[in-house]
Amino acid sequence: MFEKLLRWLRSMLSQMFDQGVGADIILSDRMTSALALWARMYEDGGPWCGGKSGIHSLRLPAAIASEIARLVTIEMGVSVTGSARADFLQAQLGPFLDSMRRHVELGGALGGAVFKPYVDGGRICIDAVQADAFFPTTVDTSGQMMGAIFCAQIKRRDMIYTRADHHEFNSGTYTIESKAFASRSSSTIGSPVDLTAVPEWANIQPLVTIEDVDRPLFAYFRIPRANKQDRQSPLGVSVYADAAETIRDADEQYGRMLWEYEGGQLAVEMDESMMKHDPDGSVSFPRLEQRLYRRRAGDMAEGSNFYQIFAPALRDEAYSRGLNTILKRIEYQSGLAYGTLSDPQEVDRTATEITASKQRSYSTVRDIQKALQHALDDLLYSMDTLATLYNLTPAGNYTAAYDWDDSIVNDPNQRKQMFWSYVTAGKFPMWRYLVEFEGYTEDEAKTIADETQADFNNPFGFAQTPPASGSGDA
């Protein structure tokens, strides 16, 4: 569907949205193919799975995207404060934040997503547009997206309705132009129809112009990795883009291991004369015995047994080690710690290896959190602009605060050791360390700290004799 929409939009762009003869969508053939591949890998494992190949997918792409989304959003909190306008924005943002993990997972799978707010009655709703449903048309000199076409489809009985919204920012002016089309076949977009033909789109204005804005009224959440598929593209890449070929290796290795179990099943090869025959002469077995017994090929040698046991030694351990090695490589290429996909019992032999492995995952998560925070800032700006334009609530300032729970990003054990070194060096109060890292109350911690300090002052427990009263020169 993505590639079909792209071809259609390219052929109709200048006619639909008055973009001029030279207008085009900023999406190369390589990026188009990459997006299609990432989507298929996420949905069913990849083009190498199923069909005649018989390869069973481990569904690693979906697992990688899901795990990264979990780590990014597990303790995520966003607070918008400062005025009645801020309270309104917080209320409108809340339902979207509740499903943020799903949006981050889909964005991670396809390299990014667009958060696009719109007004519905007296409230602001937010669309999360996946990377295979929007098409960039203009970018600025820094590579930031300034214009794009967003597509949506609705099926009604035997009709398929497609809506294309063209958003364009140019010198402080923001324009939104919407078109609708209807078709009875999925192979074509069809003919133009009024937006009112679809009840959900009836309140959408065909043309909206907004003045005095300083950025587009949508937010692009881009996975912060270099785009090796197309270095000039403004689009991000999948969190598993670098591991695509290795993921295929893992699926194939898993297939070999399954075949080892299949081909190595216990069997009894018997002479056909010893088997039960149906009236028509065919050999029959009870259903549960069909996998156990099979005909013995060739003639039996004189004096040999009428059966032979087939029970080869399985090589599953070697296949398992090979698969685990491939999984570790996928973890490295995807920015995950060893043991996330691979067997944790076979990794991280030294403390240095453990730290390096975990820090790789922490860095991946933190970078994506920064990108998501930037996108949410742009989203709040867009929502604030719409609230003013449609007079949804009185104007007012707002401040957004983000809580990502640093314990997910920073190694807690490393942080604890660092602060203990501060305590022993006299640079951090002992009682504060006990409160933050050991769970004591402030009063308990201060009591323990005082006792500990007394022990430090008298480490050998000598009785301390107070100075004699009246001592001094006679």
XYZ file of C-alpha atoms in Angstrom:
474
model
C 0.000 0.000 0.000
C 2.841 2.376 0.877
C 4.566 2.046 -2.495
C 1.250 2.342 -4.354
C 0.373 5.570 -2.509
C 3.809 6.971 -3.234
C 3.518 6.349 -6.973
C 0.059 7.884 -7.073
C 1.047 10.964 -5.064
C 4.068 11.585 -7.248
C 1.947 11.450 -10.384
C -0.765 13.724 -8.965
C 1.164 16.089 -6.658
C 1.330 19.109 -8.954
C -2.362 18.789 -9.861
C -3.712 18.067 -6.383
C -1.970 20.667 -4.267
C -0.789 23.297 -6.762
C 2.877 22.539 -6.070
C 4.206 23.394 -9.500
C 5.658 21.206 -12.198
C 8.911 20.495 -10.324
C 7.252 19.410 -7.080
C 8.144 15.977 -5.760
C 8.160 13.841 -2.659
C 11.515 13.664 -0.892
C 11.804 9.903 -0.747
C 14.404 7.949 -2.688
C 13.923 4.480 -4.122
C 16.344 3.073 -1.545
C 14.372 4.576 1.345
C 11.120 3.364 -0.166
C 12.475 -0.199 -0.327
C 13.934 0.063 3.177
C 10.634 1.233 4.692
C 8.786 -1.616 2.989
C 11.365 -4.116 4.294
C 11.244 -2.805 7.888
C 7.449 -2.915 7.883
C 7.382 -6.502 6.653
C 10.045 -7.568 9.138
C 7.990 -6.071 11.962
C 4.730 -7.626 10.788
C 5.722 -11.173 9.801
C 9.477 -11.530 10.245
C 10.697 -10.655 6.754
C 10.391 -11.697 3.107
C 12.622 -14.737 3.698
C 10.119 -16.346 6.105
C 7.252 -18.677 5.247
C 6.282 -19.813 1.780
C 8.549 -22.265 0.004
C 11.499 -21.424 2.255
C 9.739 -22.968 5.232
C 11.707 -20.685 7.589
C 10.008 -19.924 10.893
C 10.585 -16.362 12.053
C 11.867 -15.687 15.558
C 10.013 -12.340 15.287
C 13.143 -10.538 16.429
C 12.298 -7.162 14.800
C 9.069 -6.878 16.789
C 10.879 -7.999 19.953
C 13.631 -5.396 19.484
C 11.189 -2.545 18.835
C 9.015 -3.602 21.765
C 11.904 -3.875 24.232
C 13.373 -0.505 23.276
C 9.934 1.123 23.572
C 9.514 -0.439 27.012
C 12.848 0.881 28.234
C 12.200 4.350 26.800
C 8.735 4.797 28.324
C 8.712 2.557 31.416
C 8.855 5.435 33.930
C 8.043 8.292 31.568
C 6.171 11.263 32.990
C 5.196 14.594 31.405
C 3.834 17.494 33.426
C 2.516 20.721 31.857
C 2.029 23.562 34.366
C 1.831 27.339 34.607
C -1.710 28.494 33.752
C -5.229 27.459 32.785
C -3.896 26.968 29.249
C -1.263 24.595 30.647
C -3.943 22.594 32.488
C -5.928 22.337 29.247
C -2.875 21.110 27.328
C -2.137 18.545 30.040
C -5.690 17.206 29.848
C -5.567 16.928 26.048
C -2.127 15.305 26.088
C -3.028 12.698 28.715
C -4.801 10.107 26.521
C -1.996 10.302 23.966
C 0.648 9.714 26.638
C -1.248 6.653 27.865
C -0.528 4.934 24.543
C 2.987 6.353 24.119
C 4.716 2.986 24.408
C 2.816 1.704 21.364
C 3.654 4.850 19.375
C 7.349 4.557 20.273
C 7.380 0.871 19.302
C 5.879 1.554 15.872
C 8.122 4.586 15.420
C 11.158 2.520 16.345
C 10.215 -0.201 13.874
C 9.906 2.178 10.908
C 12.403 4.877 11.862
C 10.022 7.489 13.221
C 6.474 8.804 13.427
C 4.653 12.115 13.142
C 2.485 13.398 15.996
C -0.188 15.533 14.344
C -2.783 17.384 16.472
C -6.197 18.429 15.208
C -9.314 20.015 16.703
C -12.450 17.927 17.148
C -15.261 19.933 18.717
C -13.861 21.591 21.807
C -10.925 19.262 22.269
C -7.564 18.556 20.680
C -6.900 15.039 19.419
C -3.545 13.682 18.275
C -2.829 11.362 15.370
C 0.319 9.232 15.468
C 1.127 8.809 11.774
C 3.417 5.882 11.006
C 6.385 6.314 8.687
C 4.723 4.487 5.799
C 1.706 6.837 5.872
C 3.395 10.227 5.438
C 5.555 11.610 2.658
C 7.923 14.605 3.134
C 7.668 17.321 0.476
C 9.960 20.085 1.785
C 12.844 20.315 4.253
C 14.917 23.256 5.452
C 18.701 23.592 5.222
C 19.164 21.695 8.490
C 17.138 18.733 7.230
C 14.058 19.500 9.338
C 10.759 18.574 7.709
C 8.774 21.682 6.729
C 6.068 20.038 4.634
C 4.531 16.606 4.166
C 1.508 14.740 2.868
C -0.323 12.551 5.381
C -2.605 9.763 4.191
C -5.447 7.953 5.928
C -7.891 5.318 4.723
C -11.338 4.173 5.842
C -13.260 1.211 4.437
C -17.043 1.375 4.136
C -18.624 -1.811 2.786
C -17.361 -2.041 -0.792
C -15.760 1.434 -0.865
C -12.251 2.499 0.142
C -11.904 6.175 1.060
C -8.481 7.834 1.071
C -7.727 11.259 2.550
C -4.545 13.154 1.701
C -3.630 16.161 3.882
C -0.847 18.415 2.645
C 0.824 20.441 5.419
C 3.246 23.177 4.367
C 5.157 25.788 6.403
C 6.606 28.771 4.567
C 7.894 32.035 6.086
C 5.547 32.135 9.073
C 2.494 30.871 7.184
C 1.123 27.380 7.652
C -1.235 25.854 5.115
C -3.268 22.654 5.398
C -5.060 21.387 2.295
C -7.173 18.225 2.407
C -8.496 16.048 -0.420
C -10.614 12.884 -0.368
C -10.923 10.038 -2.882
C -13.096 6.953 -3.222
C -12.467 3.636 -4.953
C -14.026 0.184 -5.132
C -10.628 -1.458 -5.619
C -7.501 -1.478 -3.475
C -5.409 -1.267 -6.633
C -6.321 2.384 -7.268
C -6.980 5.518 -5.207
C -10.092 6.313 -7.197
C -11.905 9.553 -7.949
C -12.172 12.781 -5.899
C -15.125 13.086 -3.494
C -16.183 15.663 -0.903
C -14.787 15.273 2.596
C -18.388 15.147 3.810
C -18.757 11.753 2.097
C -17.106 10.236 5.167
C -18.773 11.171 8.492
C -15.441 11.136 10.340
C -14.073 13.733 7.904
C -17.170 15.906 7.595
C -15.828 18.634 9.920
C -12.437 18.902 8.198
C -12.034 22.130 6.244
C -10.613 21.686 2.728
C -8.206 24.599 3.192
C -6.829 26.162 6.385
C -4.269 28.977 6.532
C -2.582 29.941 9.804
C -0.389 33.028 10.128
C 2.388 34.017 12.539
C 3.763 30.587 13.408
C 7.455 29.750 13.568
C 7.400 26.033 12.801
C 5.165 23.310 11.322
C 2.139 22.294 13.367
C 3.207 18.678 13.582
C 6.016 16.958 15.454
C 8.404 14.479 13.875
C 9.744 11.838 16.240
C 12.880 10.594 14.508
C 14.974 7.655 15.664
C 18.398 9.263 16.311
C 20.598 7.059 14.162
C 22.554 7.768 11.015
C 20.635 6.901 7.867
C 22.909 4.516 5.974
C 20.206 3.715 3.408
C 20.061 7.337 2.198
C 22.395 9.825 3.868
C 20.504 12.777 2.360
C 17.076 11.664 3.554
C 15.304 13.614 6.323
C 13.755 10.368 7.548
C 15.022 8.186 10.362
C 15.871 4.499 10.235
C 14.518 1.497 12.078
C 16.047 0.490 15.399
C 16.922 -2.838 13.748
C 18.054 -1.402 10.392
C 21.715 -2.302 10.966
C 20.772 -5.834 12.018
C 18.492 -6.740 9.092
C 20.875 -9.225 7.462
C 21.909 -10.711 10.801
C 18.248 -11.180 11.746
C 17.857 -13.225 8.586
C 20.885 -15.295 9.637
C 19.213 -15.926 13.009
C 15.962 -17.068 11.396
C 17.855 -19.423 9.092
C 19.928 -20.795 11.972
C 16.753 -21.336 13.983
C 15.336 -23.203 10.980
C 18.389 -25.470 10.927
C 17.918 -26.225 14.601
C 14.243 -27.075 14.085
C 15.200 -29.322 11.171
C 17.737 -31.060 13.387
C 14.944 -31.928 15.802
C 12.601 -32.894 12.965
C 15.118 -35.026 11.100
C 16.501 -36.613 14.248
C 13.228 -37.976 15.583
C 13.240 -41.583 16.742
C 11.990 -43.937 14.029
C 11.673 -47.688 13.483
C 12.402 -48.783 9.924
C 10.552 -52.012 9.178
C 10.270 -54.396 6.286
C 7.009 -53.780 4.463
C 6.006 -57.406 4.822
C 5.787 -56.925 8.583
C 3.415 -53.965 8.313
C -0.353 -53.946 8.398
C -2.021 -53.597 4.996
C -5.443 -52.290 4.108
C -7.724 -54.266 1.749
C -6.513 -52.140 -1.138
C -2.930 -53.163 -0.422
C -1.747 -49.870 1.076
C 0.186 -49.768 4.334
C -1.689 -48.218 7.269
C -0.637 -47.080 10.727
C -2.588 -45.664 13.637
C -2.257 -41.866 13.505
C -0.019 -41.662 16.563
C 2.377 -44.248 15.112
C 2.838 -42.679 11.688
C 5.886 -40.705 12.860
C 7.424 -43.714 14.592
C 7.280 -46.406 11.901
C 8.405 -46.147 8.311
C 9.169 -48.532 5.474
C 12.644 -49.911 5.226
C 14.192 -49.251 1.827
C 15.740 -52.123 -0.156
C 15.698 -55.852 0.373
C 16.553 -57.349 3.719
C 19.793 -59.247 3.932
C 19.408 -62.860 4.954
C 19.566 -63.243 8.694
C 19.146 -59.541 9.408
C 16.489 -58.101 11.689
C 13.196 -57.161 10.111
C 13.499 -53.725 11.740
C 16.172 -51.121 12.384
C 16.151 -48.318 14.963
C 16.896 -44.814 13.658
C 18.050 -42.602 16.557
C 20.905 -40.292 15.514
C 22.730 -38.109 18.008
C 21.304 -34.590 17.902
C 23.604 -31.637 17.248
C 21.239 -29.188 18.925
C 23.862 -27.857 21.345
C 26.133 -26.752 18.504
C 23.207 -25.141 16.674
C 22.106 -23.427 19.887
C 25.576 -21.977 20.478
C 25.654 -20.723 16.911
C 22.233 -19.095 17.281
C 23.265 -17.471 20.540
C 26.352 -15.972 18.878
C 24.158 -14.500 16.134
C 21.722 -13.092 18.708
C 24.580 -11.339 20.511
C 25.591 -9.734 17.240
C 22.014 -8.533 16.707
C 21.994 -7.032 20.201
C 25.183 -5.127 19.439
C 23.870 -3.854 16.099
C 20.567 -2.772 17.671
C 22.139 -0.978 20.632
C 20.930 -3.462 23.246
C 22.762 -5.042 26.159
C 23.960 -8.625 25.804
C 21.413 -10.976 27.318
C 18.390 -9.032 26.069
C 17.804 -11.548 23.265
C 20.645 -14.015 23.804
C 21.123 -16.406 26.708
C 22.201 -14.233 29.675
C 24.098 -17.176 31.162
C 26.606 -17.093 28.303
C 27.540 -13.400 28.305
C 29.268 -10.754 30.390
C 32.202 -12.657 31.846
C 33.888 -9.657 33.478
C 32.735 -6.524 35.273
C 34.136 -4.390 32.450
C 32.129 -6.345 29.858
C 28.974 -5.996 31.956
C 29.414 -2.235 32.249
C 30.151 -1.746 28.538
C 27.177 -3.893 27.526
C 24.733 -2.095 29.803
C 26.033 1.333 28.871
C 25.329 0.561 25.208
C 21.684 -0.054 26.069
C 21.545 3.017 28.332
C 22.937 5.211 25.561
C 20.404 3.900 23.052
C 17.516 4.546 25.426
C 18.720 7.991 26.449
C 19.213 9.146 22.854
C 15.691 8.055 21.923
C 14.281 9.742 25.022
C 15.909 13.009 23.969
C 14.419 12.690 20.480
C 10.996 11.914 21.933
C 11.193 14.889 24.294
C 12.042 17.183 21.379
C 9.039 15.834 19.451
C 6.729 16.346 22.438
C 7.939 19.953 22.779
C 6.985 20.538 19.136
C 3.666 18.782 19.717
C 2.818 21.027 22.675
C 3.666 24.098 20.600
C 1.296 22.888 17.879
C -1.454 22.176 20.405
C -0.997 25.603 21.996
C -1.265 27.287 18.583
C -4.470 25.389 17.771
C -5.948 26.246 21.175
C -5.394 29.933 20.407
C -6.635 29.712 16.824
C -9.902 27.985 17.796
C -10.377 29.876 21.113
C -10.514 26.637 23.064
C -9.196 28.120 26.304
C -7.751 31.471 27.500
C -4.173 32.134 26.475
C -1.433 31.556 29.015
C 2.130 30.401 29.468
C 3.038 26.776 30.008
C 6.114 24.845 31.090
C 6.675 21.191 30.258
C 8.689 19.020 32.648
C 9.827 15.507 31.731
C 10.668 12.656 34.079
C 12.455 9.716 32.468
C 13.576 7.972 35.685
C 17.365 8.159 35.461
C 17.727 4.744 37.104
C 16.775 3.237 33.741
C 19.424 5.246 31.908
C 22.180 5.364 34.520
C 23.597 2.194 36.017
C 22.262 2.283 39.637
C 25.120 0.176 41.019
C 27.707 2.389 39.388
C 25.962 5.490 40.755
C 25.840 3.991 44.246
C 29.556 3.195 44.174
C 30.348 6.690 42.944
C 28.473 8.362 45.817
C 30.047 6.013 48.368
C 33.445 7.192 47.177
C 32.220 10.758 47.780
C 31.257 9.778 51.344
C 34.629 8.215 52.121
C 36.344 11.283 50.667
C 34.277 13.548 52.905
C 32.513 15.222 49.965
C 28.988 13.883 50.589
C 27.102 13.497 53.908
C 26.832 9.943 55.165
C 23.201 10.378 56.218
C 22.155 11.546 52.751
C 23.803 8.479 51.219
C 21.862 6.213 53.607
C 18.578 7.916 52.733
C 19.065 7.819 48.966
C 20.680 4.414 48.501
C 19.853 2.316 51.588
C 16.239 3.339 52.250
C 16.626 4.809 55.750
C 14.546 7.710 57.019
C 16.378 10.973 57.594
C 16.306 10.594 61.406
C 17.536 6.986 61.254
C 20.259 7.919 58.799
C 21.522 10.821 60.918
C 21.650 8.612 64.022
C 23.645 5.937 62.185
C 25.915 8.570 60.654
C 26.649 10.071 64.098
C 27.474 6.639 65.527
C 29.671 5.858 62.545
C 31.498 9.158 62.917
C 32.131 8.384 66.591
C 33.626 5.034 65.574
C 35.834 6.798 63.037
C 37.114 9.172 65.736
C 37.934 6.257 68.079
C 38.520 3.214 65.818
C 40.188 1.012 68.523
C 37.579 1.617 71.248
C 40.005 3.109 73.810
C 38.401 4.636 76.853
C 38.633 8.381 76.592
C 39.592 10.027 79.885
C 38.192 13.516 80.259
C 40.743 16.169 81.193
C 41.180 16.656 84.979
C 39.339 19.631 86.423
C 41.482 22.455 87.569
C 44.532 21.222 85.710
C 47.061 23.800 84.692
C 50.131 25.519 85.996
C 50.375 25.685 89.785
